[in-house]
mmCIF file of C-alpha atoms and ligand atoms in Angstrom:
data_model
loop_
_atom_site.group_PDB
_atom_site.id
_atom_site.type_symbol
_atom_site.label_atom_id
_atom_site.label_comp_id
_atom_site.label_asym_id
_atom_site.label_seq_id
_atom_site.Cartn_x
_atom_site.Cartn_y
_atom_site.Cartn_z
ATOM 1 C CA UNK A 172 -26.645 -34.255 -185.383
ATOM 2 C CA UNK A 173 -22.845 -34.028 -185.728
ATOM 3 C CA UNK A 174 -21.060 -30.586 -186.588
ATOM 4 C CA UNK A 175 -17.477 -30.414 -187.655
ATOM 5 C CA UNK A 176 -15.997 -27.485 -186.125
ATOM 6 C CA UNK A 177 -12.690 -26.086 -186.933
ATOM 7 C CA UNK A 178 -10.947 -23.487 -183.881
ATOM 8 C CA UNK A 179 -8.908 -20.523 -184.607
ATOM 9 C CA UNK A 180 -6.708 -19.397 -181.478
ATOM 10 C CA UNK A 181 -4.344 -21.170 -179.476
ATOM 11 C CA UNK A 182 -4.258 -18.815 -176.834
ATOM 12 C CA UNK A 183 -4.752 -19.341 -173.159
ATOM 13 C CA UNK A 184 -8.760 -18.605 -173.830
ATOM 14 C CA UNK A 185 -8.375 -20.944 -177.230
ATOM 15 C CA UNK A 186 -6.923 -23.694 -175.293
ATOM 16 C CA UNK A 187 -8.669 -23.891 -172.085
ATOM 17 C CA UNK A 188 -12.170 -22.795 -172.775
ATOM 18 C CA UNK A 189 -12.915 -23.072 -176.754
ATOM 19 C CA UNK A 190 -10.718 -26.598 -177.462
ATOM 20 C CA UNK A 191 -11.990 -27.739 -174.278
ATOM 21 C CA UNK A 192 -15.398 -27.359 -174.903
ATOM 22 C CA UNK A 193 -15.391 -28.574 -178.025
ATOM 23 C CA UNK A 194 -13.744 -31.881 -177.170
ATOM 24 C CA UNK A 195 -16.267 -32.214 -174.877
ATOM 25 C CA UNK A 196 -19.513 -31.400 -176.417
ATOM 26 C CA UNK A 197 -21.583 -34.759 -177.622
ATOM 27 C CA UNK A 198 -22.553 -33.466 -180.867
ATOM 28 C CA UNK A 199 -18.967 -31.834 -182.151
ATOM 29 C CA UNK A 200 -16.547 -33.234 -184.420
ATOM 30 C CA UNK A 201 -13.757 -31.544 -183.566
ATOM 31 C CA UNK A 202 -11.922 -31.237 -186.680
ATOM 32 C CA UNK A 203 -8.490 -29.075 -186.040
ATOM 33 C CA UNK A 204 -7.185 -25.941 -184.610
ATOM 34 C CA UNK A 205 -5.559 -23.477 -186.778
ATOM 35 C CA UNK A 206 -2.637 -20.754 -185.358
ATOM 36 C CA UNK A 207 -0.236 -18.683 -186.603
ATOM 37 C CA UNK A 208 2.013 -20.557 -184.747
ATOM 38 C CA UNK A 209 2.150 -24.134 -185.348
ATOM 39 C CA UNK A 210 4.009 -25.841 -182.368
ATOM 40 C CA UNK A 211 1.300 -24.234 -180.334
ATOM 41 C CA UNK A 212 -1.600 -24.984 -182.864
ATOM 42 C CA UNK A 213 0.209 -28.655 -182.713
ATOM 43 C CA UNK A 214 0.205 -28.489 -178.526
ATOM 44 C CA UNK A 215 -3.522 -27.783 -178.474
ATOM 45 C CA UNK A 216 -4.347 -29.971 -181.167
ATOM 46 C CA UNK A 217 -2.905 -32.996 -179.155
ATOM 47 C CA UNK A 218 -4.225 -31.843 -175.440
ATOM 48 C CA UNK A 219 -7.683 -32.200 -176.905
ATOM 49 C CA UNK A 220 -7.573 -35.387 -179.184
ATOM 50 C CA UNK A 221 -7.485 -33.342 -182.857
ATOM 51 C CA UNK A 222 -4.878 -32.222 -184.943
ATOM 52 C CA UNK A 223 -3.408 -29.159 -185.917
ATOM 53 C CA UNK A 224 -4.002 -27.579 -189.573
ATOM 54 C CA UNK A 225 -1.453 -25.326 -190.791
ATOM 55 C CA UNK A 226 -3.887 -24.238 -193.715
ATOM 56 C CA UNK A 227 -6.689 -22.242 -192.829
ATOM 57 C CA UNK A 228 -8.001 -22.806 -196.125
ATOM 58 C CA UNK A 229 -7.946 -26.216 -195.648
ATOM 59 C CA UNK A 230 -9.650 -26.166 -192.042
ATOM 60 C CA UNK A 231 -12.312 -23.864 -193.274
ATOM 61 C CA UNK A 232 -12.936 -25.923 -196.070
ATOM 62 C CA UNK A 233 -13.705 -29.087 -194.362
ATOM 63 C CA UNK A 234 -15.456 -27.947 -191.333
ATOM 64 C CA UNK A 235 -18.997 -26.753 -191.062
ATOM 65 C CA UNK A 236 -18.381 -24.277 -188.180
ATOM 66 C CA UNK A 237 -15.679 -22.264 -186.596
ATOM 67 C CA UNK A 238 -15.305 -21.299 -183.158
ATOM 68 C CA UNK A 239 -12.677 -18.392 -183.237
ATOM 69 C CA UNK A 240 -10.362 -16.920 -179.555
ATOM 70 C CA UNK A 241 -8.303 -14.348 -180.981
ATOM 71 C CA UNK A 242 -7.929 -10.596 -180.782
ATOM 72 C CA UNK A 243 -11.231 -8.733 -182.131
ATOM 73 C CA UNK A 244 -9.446 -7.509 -185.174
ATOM 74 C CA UNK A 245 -8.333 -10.749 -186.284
ATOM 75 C CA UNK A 246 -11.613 -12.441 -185.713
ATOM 76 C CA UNK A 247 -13.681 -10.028 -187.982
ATOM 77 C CA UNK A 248 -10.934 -10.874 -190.683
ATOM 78 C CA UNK A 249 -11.174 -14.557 -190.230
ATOM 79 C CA UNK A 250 -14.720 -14.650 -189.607
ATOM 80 C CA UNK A 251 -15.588 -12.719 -192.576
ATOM 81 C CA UNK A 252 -13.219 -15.497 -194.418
ATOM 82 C CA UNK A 253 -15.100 -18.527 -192.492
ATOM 83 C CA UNK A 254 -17.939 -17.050 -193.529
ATOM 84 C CA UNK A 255 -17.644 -16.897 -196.998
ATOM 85 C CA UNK A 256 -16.682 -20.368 -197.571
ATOM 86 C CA UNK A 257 -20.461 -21.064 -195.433
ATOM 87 C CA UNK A 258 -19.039 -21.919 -191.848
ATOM 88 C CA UNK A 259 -21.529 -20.848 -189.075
ATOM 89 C CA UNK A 260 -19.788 -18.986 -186.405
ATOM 90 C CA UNK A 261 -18.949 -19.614 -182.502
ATOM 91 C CA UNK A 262 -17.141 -16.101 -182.037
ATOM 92 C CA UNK A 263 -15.619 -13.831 -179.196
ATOM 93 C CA UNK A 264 -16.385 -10.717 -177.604
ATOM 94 C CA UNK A 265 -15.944 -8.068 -179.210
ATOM 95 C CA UNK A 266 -17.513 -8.657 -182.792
ATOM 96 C CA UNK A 267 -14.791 -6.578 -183.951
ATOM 97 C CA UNK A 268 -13.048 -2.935 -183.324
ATOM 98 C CA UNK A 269 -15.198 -0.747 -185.501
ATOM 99 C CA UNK A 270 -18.340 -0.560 -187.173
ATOM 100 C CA UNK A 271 -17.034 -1.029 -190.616
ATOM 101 C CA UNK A 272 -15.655 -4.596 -189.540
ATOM 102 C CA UNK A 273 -18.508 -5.831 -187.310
ATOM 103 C CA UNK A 274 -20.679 -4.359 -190.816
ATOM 104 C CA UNK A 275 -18.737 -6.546 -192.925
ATOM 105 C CA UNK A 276 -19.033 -9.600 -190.692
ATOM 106 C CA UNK A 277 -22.884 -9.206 -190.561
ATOM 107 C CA UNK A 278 -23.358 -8.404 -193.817
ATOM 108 C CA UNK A 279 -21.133 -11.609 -194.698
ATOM 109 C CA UNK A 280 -23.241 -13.672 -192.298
ATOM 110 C CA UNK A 281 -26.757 -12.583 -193.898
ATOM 111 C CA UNK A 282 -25.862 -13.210 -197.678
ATOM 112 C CA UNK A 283 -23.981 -16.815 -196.487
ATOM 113 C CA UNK A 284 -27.402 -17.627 -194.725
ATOM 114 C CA UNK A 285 -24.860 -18.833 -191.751
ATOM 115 C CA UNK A 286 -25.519 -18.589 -188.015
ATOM 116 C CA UNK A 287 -23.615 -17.120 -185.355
ATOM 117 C CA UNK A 288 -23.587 -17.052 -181.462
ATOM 118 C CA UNK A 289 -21.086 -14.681 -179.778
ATOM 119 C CA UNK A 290 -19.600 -15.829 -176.648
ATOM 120 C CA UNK A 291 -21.113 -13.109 -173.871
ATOM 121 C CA UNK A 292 -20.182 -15.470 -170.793
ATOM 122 C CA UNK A 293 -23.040 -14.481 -168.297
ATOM 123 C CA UNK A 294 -25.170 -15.280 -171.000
ATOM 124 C CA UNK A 295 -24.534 -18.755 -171.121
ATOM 125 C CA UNK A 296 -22.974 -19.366 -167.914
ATOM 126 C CA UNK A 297 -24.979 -20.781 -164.881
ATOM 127 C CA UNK A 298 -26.057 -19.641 -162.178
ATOM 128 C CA UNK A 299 -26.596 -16.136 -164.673
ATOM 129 C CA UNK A 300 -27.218 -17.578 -167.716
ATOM 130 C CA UNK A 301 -30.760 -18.464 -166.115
ATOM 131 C CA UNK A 302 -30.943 -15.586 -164.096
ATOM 132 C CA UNK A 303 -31.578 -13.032 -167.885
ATOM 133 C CA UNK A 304 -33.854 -15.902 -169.079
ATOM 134 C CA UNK A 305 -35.960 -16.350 -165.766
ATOM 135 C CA UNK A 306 -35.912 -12.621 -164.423
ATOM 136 C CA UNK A 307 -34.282 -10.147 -166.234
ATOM 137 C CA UNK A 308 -35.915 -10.634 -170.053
ATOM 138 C CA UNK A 309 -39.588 -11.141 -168.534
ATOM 139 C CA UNK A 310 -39.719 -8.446 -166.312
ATOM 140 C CA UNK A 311 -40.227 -4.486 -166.979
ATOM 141 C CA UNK A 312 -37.013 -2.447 -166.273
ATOM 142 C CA UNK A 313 -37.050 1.238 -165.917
ATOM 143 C CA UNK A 314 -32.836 1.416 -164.898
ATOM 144 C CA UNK A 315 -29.905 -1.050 -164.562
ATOM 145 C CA UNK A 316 -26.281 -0.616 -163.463
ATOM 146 C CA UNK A 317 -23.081 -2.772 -164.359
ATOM 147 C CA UNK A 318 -20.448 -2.335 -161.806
ATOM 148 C CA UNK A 319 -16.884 -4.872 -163.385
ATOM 149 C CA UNK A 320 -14.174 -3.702 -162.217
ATOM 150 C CA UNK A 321 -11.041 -5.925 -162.803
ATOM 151 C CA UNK A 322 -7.161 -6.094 -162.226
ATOM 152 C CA UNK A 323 -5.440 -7.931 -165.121
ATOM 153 C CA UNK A 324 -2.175 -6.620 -165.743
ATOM 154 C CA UNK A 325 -1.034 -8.704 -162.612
ATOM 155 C CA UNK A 326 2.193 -11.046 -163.111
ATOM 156 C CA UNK A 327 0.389 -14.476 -163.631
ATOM 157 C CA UNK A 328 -3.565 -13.058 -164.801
ATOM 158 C CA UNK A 329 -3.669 -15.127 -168.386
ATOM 159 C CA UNK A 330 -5.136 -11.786 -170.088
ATOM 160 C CA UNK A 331 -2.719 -9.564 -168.949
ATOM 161 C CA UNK A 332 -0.557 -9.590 -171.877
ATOM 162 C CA UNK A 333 -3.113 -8.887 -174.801
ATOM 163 C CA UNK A 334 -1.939 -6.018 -176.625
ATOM 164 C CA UNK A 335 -5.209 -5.060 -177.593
ATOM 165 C CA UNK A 336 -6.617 -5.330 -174.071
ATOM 166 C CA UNK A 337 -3.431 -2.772 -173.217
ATOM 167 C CA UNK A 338 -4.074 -0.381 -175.342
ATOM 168 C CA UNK A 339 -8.177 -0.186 -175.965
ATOM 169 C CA UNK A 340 -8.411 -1.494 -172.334
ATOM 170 C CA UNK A 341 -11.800 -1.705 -170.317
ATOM 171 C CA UNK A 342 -14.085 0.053 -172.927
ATOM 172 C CA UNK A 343 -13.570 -3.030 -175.459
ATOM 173 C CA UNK A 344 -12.792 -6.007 -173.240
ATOM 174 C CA UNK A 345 -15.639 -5.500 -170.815
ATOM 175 C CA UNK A 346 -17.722 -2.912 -172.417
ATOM 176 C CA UNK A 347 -19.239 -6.016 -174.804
ATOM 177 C CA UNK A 348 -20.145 -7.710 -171.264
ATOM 178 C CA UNK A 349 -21.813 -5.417 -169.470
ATOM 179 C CA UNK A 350 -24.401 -3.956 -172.636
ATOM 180 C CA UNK A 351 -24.737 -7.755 -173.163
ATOM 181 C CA UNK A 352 -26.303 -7.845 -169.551
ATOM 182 C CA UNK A 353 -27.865 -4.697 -170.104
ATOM 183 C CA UNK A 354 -29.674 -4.502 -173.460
ATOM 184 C CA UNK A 355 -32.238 -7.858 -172.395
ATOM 185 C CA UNK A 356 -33.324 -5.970 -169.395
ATOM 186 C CA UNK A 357 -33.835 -2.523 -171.395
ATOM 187 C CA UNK A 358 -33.637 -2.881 -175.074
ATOM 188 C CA UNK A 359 -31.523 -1.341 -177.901
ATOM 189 C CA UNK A 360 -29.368 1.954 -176.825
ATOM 190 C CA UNK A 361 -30.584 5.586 -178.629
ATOM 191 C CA UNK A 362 -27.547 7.755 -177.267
ATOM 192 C CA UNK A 363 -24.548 7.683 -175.385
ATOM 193 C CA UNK A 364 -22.340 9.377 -172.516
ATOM 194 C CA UNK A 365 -18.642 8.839 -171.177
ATOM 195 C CA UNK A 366 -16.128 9.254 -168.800
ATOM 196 C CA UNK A 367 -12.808 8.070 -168.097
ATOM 197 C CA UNK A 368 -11.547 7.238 -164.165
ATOM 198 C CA UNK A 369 -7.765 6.799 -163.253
ATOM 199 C CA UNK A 370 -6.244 4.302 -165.849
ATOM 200 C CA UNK A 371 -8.537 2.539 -168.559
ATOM 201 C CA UNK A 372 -11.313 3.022 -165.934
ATOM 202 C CA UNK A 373 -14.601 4.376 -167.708
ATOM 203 C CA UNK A 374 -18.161 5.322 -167.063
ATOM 204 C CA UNK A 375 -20.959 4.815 -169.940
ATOM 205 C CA UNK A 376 -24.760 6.302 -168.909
ATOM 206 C CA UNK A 377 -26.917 4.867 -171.682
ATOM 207 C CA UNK A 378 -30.430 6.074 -172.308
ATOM 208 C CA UNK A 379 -32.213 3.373 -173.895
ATOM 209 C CA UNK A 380 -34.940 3.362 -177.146
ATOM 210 C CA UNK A 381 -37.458 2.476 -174.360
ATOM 211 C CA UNK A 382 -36.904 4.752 -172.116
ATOM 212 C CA UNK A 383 -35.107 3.457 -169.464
ATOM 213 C CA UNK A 384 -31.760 4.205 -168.267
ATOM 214 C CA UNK A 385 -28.539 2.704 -167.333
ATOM 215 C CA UNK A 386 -24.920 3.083 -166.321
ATOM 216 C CA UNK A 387 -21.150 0.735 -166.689
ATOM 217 C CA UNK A 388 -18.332 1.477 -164.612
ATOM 218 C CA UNK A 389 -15.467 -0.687 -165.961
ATOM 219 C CA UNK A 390 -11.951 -1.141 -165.455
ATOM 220 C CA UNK A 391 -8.941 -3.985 -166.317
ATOM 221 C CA UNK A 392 -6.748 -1.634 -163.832
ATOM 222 C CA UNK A 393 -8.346 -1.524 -160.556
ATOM 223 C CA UNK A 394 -6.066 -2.196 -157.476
ATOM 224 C CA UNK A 395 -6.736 -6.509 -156.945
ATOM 225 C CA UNK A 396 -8.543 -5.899 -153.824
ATOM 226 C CA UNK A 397 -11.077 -4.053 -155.426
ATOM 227 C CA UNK A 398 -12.067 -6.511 -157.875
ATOM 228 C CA UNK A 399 -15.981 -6.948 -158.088
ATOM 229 C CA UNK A 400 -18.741 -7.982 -160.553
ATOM 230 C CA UNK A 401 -22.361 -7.184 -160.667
ATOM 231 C CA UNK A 402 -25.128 -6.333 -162.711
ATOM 232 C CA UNK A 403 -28.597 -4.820 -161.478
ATOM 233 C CA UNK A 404 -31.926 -3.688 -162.450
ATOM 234 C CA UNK A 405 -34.824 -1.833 -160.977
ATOM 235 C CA UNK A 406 -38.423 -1.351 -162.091
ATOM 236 C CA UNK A 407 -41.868 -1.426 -160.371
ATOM 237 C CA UNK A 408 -41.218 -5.352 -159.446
ATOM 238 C CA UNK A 409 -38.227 -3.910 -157.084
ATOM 239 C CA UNK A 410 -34.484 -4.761 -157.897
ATOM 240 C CA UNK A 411 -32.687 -7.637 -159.084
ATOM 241 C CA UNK A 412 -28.773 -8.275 -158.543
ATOM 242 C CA UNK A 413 -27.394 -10.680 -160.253
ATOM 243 C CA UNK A 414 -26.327 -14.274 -158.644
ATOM 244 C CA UNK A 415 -22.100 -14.482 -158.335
ATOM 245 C CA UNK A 416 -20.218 -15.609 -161.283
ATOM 246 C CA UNK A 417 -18.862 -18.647 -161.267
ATOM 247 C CA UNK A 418 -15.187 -18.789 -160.935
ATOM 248 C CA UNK A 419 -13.236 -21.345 -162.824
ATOM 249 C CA UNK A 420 -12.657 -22.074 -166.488
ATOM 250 C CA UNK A 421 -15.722 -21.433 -169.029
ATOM 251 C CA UNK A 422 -16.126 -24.898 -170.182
ATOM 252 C CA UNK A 423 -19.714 -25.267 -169.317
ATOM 253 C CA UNK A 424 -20.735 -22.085 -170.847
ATOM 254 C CA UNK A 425 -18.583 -22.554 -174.072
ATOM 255 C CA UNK A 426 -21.134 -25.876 -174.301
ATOM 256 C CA UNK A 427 -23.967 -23.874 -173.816
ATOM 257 C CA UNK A 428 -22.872 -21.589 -176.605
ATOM 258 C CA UNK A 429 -22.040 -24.369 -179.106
ATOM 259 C CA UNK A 430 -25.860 -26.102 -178.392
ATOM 260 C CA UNK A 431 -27.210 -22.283 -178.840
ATOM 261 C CA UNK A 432 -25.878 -22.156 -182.634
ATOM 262 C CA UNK A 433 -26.217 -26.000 -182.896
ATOM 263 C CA UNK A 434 -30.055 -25.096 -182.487
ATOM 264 C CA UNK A 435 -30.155 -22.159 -184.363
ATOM 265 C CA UNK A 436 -28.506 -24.081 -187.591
ATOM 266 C CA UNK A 437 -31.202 -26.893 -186.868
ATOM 267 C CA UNK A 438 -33.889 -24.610 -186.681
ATOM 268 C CA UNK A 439 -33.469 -21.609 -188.720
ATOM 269 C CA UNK A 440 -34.177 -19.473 -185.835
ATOM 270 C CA UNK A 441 -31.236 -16.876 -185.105
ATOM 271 C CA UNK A 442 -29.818 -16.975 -181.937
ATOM 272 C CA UNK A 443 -30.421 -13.336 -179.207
ATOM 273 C CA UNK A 444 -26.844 -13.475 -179.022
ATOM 274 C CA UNK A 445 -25.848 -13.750 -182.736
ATOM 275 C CA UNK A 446 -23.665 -11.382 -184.888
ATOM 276 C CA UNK A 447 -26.493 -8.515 -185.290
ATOM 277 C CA UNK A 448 -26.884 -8.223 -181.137
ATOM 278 C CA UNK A 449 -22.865 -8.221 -181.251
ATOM 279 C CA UNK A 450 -22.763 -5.151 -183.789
ATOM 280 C CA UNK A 451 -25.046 -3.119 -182.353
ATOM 281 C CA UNK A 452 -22.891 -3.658 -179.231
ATOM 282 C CA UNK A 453 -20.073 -2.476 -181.006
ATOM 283 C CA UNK A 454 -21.953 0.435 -182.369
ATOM 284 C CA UNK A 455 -22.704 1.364 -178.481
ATOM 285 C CA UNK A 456 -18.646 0.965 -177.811
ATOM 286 C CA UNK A 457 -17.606 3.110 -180.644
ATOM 287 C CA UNK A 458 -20.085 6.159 -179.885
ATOM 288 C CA UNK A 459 -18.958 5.899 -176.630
ATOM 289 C CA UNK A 460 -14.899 6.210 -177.880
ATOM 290 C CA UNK A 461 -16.221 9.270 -179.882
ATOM 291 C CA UNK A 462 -17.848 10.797 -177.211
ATOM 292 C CA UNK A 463 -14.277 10.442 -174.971
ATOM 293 C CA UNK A 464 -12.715 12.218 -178.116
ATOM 294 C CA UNK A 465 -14.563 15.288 -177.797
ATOM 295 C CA UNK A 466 -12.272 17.999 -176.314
ATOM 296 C CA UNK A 467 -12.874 18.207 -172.357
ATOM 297 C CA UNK A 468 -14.861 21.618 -173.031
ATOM 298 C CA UNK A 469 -18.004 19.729 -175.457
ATOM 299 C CA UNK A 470 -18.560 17.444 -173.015
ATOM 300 C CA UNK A 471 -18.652 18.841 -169.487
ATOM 301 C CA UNK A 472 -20.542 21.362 -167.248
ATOM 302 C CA UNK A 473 -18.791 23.089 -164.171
ATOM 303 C CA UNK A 474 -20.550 23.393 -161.309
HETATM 304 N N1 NAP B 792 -15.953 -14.487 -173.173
HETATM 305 C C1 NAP B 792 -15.043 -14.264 -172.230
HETATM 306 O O1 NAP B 792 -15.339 -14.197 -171.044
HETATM 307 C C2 NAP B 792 -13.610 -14.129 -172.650
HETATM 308 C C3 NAP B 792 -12.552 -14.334 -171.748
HETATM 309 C C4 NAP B 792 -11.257 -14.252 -172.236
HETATM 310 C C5 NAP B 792 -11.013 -13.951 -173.557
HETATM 311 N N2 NAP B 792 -12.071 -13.734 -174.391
HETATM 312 C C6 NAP B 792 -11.859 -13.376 -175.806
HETATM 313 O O2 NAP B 792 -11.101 -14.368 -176.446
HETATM 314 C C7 NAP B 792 -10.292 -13.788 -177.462
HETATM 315 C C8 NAP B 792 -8.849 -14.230 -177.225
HETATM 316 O O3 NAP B 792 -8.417 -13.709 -175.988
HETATM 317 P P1 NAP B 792 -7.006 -14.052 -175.350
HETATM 318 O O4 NAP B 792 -7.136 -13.868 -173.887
HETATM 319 O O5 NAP B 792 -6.467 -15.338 -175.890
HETATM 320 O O6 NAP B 792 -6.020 -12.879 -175.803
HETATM 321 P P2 NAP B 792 -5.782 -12.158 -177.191
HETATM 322 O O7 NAP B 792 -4.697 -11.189 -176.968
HETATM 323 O O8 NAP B 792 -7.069 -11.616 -177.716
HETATM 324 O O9 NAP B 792 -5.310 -13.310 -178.174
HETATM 325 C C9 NAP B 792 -4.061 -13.915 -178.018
HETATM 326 C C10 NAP B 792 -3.933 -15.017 -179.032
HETATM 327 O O10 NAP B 792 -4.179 -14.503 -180.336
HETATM 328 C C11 NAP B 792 -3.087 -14.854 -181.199
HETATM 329 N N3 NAP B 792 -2.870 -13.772 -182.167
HETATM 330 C C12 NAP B 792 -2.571 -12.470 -181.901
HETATM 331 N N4 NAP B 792 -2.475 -11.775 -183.052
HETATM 332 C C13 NAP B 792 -2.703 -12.656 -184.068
HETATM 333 C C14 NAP B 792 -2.740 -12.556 -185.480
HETATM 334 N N5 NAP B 792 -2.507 -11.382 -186.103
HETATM 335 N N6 NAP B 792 -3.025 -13.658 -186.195
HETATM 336 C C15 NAP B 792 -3.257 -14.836 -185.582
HETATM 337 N N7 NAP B 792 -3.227 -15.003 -184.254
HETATM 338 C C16 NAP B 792 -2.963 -13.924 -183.500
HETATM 339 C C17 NAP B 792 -1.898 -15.012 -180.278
HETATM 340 O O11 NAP B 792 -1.012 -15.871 -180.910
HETATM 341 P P3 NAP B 792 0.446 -16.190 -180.332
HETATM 342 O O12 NAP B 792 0.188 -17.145 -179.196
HETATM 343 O O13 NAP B 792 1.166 -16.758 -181.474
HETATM 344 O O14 NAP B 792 0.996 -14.876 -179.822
HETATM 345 C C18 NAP B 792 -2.543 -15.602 -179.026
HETATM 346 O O15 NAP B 792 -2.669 -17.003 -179.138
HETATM 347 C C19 NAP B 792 -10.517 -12.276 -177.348
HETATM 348 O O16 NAP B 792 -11.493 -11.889 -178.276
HETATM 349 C C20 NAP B 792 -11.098 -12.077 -175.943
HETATM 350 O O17 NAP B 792 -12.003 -10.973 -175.846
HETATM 351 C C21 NAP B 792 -13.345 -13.822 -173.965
#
């Protein structure tokens, strides 16, 4: 089976993880990169052997698939475009910004019949990727804890100069990560609790529909030494941490992803990961945002 695929983005994430991959994976046609600029659509195009399409019209309509790296907004516009002219989607955390665009995107998807895999890296990423399949899904959780704290606003970090990272920070950016790890250890959320730390720093505590419980602490802004990654669960089996992400450029993981829709479009089944898993995320991330609305006094006791 061959799939033409069309990319939107020509970003840092666009070029090195999405182009890459798809120049790479067996069963892709890579058929063109669309960006609103085109001598940098044109400079990705030609690093990975396809050519730039300053139509997006054009690429949608002669690809079967899109794989899209831009800003969350922008995706749930372009996806909900892809999507109506039938491409299946390869798309970014987060779905989108608010419920009303991830809604649109889903309910898009499901009259189009397409299918959709979002891009949650420890999901498709080795040695973690395994890891959720092999202990975390299998296994009864009664709590789990994400610990990502970050520093990317540092003079050479590639994501440091995303304006939407800057001003919706940690919550949106590594929010969709860590309930990704989460929710296949302890199911869907029912309610939701925040705090914010110095900077974008925040604290979710998540009770879930089973019954369990869990906590993120996340920040972008953390001083570089601090850095550190980890997510953990605990049950009546004991406690599972898990393995070290791998360092280095996606590329693996972005081939994982494409194979995951590639096999969902072959056989009808949708993928865990698809655009339904990335909404309800994005339902979790916006009660959260209302919750750090509230005025102080709704949402506090004193000791
Ligand atoms: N899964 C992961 O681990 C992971 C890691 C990194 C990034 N990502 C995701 O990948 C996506 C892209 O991230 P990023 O780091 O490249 O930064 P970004 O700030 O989300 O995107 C920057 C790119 O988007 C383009 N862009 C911005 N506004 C646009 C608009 N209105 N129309 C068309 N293009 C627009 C920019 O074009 P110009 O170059 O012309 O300015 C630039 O190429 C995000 O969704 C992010 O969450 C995921």
């Amino acid at each position: 089976m061959s799939v033409r695929f069309g990319l939107l983005g020509t970003g840092y994430w666009a070029d090195t993880v999405h182009a890459a991959g798809l120049a790479a994976h067996p069963e892709v046609e890579f058929a063109g990169v669309w960006g609103r600029d085109a001598a940098k659509a044109a400079t990705v195009a030609e690093r990975h052997g396809t050519t730039a399409e300053a139509d997006l019209d054009a690429l949608l309509a002669k690809v079967d698939a899109v794989a899209i790296a831009l800003p969350p907004d922008v995706q749930a516009e372009l996806a909900y475009k892809a999507v109506k002219q039938g491409c299946h989607l390869l798309l970014e955390k987060p779905l989108a910004l608010s419920v009303e665009d991830a809604d649109r995107v889903v309910a898009a998807a499901e009259s189009a019949g397409v299918h959709s895999v979002i891009f949650f890296t420890r999901r498709f990423q080795e040695p973690t990727a395994d890891w959720f399949d092999a202990v975390v899904a299998p296994t009864e959780w009664h709590g789990g804890n994400v610990l990502w704290v970050a520093s990317i606003f540092t003079p050479d970090n590639p994501f440091g100069h995303s304006a939407w990272r800057k001003e919706h920070g940690a919550l949106w950016d590594l929010g969709p990560h860590a309930l990704a790890a989460l929710l296949p250890g302890l199911g869907p959320v029912a309610e939701v609790v925040a705090e914010r730390g110095h900077d974008d720093e925040v604290h979710l505590v998540l009770r879930h529909e089973a019954g369990g419980a869990s906590s993120a602490t996340l920040s972008l802004t953390a001083a570089p030494p601090a850095q550190h990654s980890t997510v953990e669960f605990w049950g009546p089996a004991g406690i599972a941490e898990s393995p070290p992400q791998e360092l280095g450029p996606a590329t693996d993981a972005l081939q994982r992803a494409i194979s995951a829709l590639l096999v969902a479009v072959e056989t009808g089944v949708p993928h865990p990961c698809d655009v339904h898993f990335a909404r309800d995320i994005v339902r979790v991330l916006a009660a959260a945002e209302r919750f750090l609305d509230r005025p102080r006094e709704s949402r506090g006791e004193r000791p």
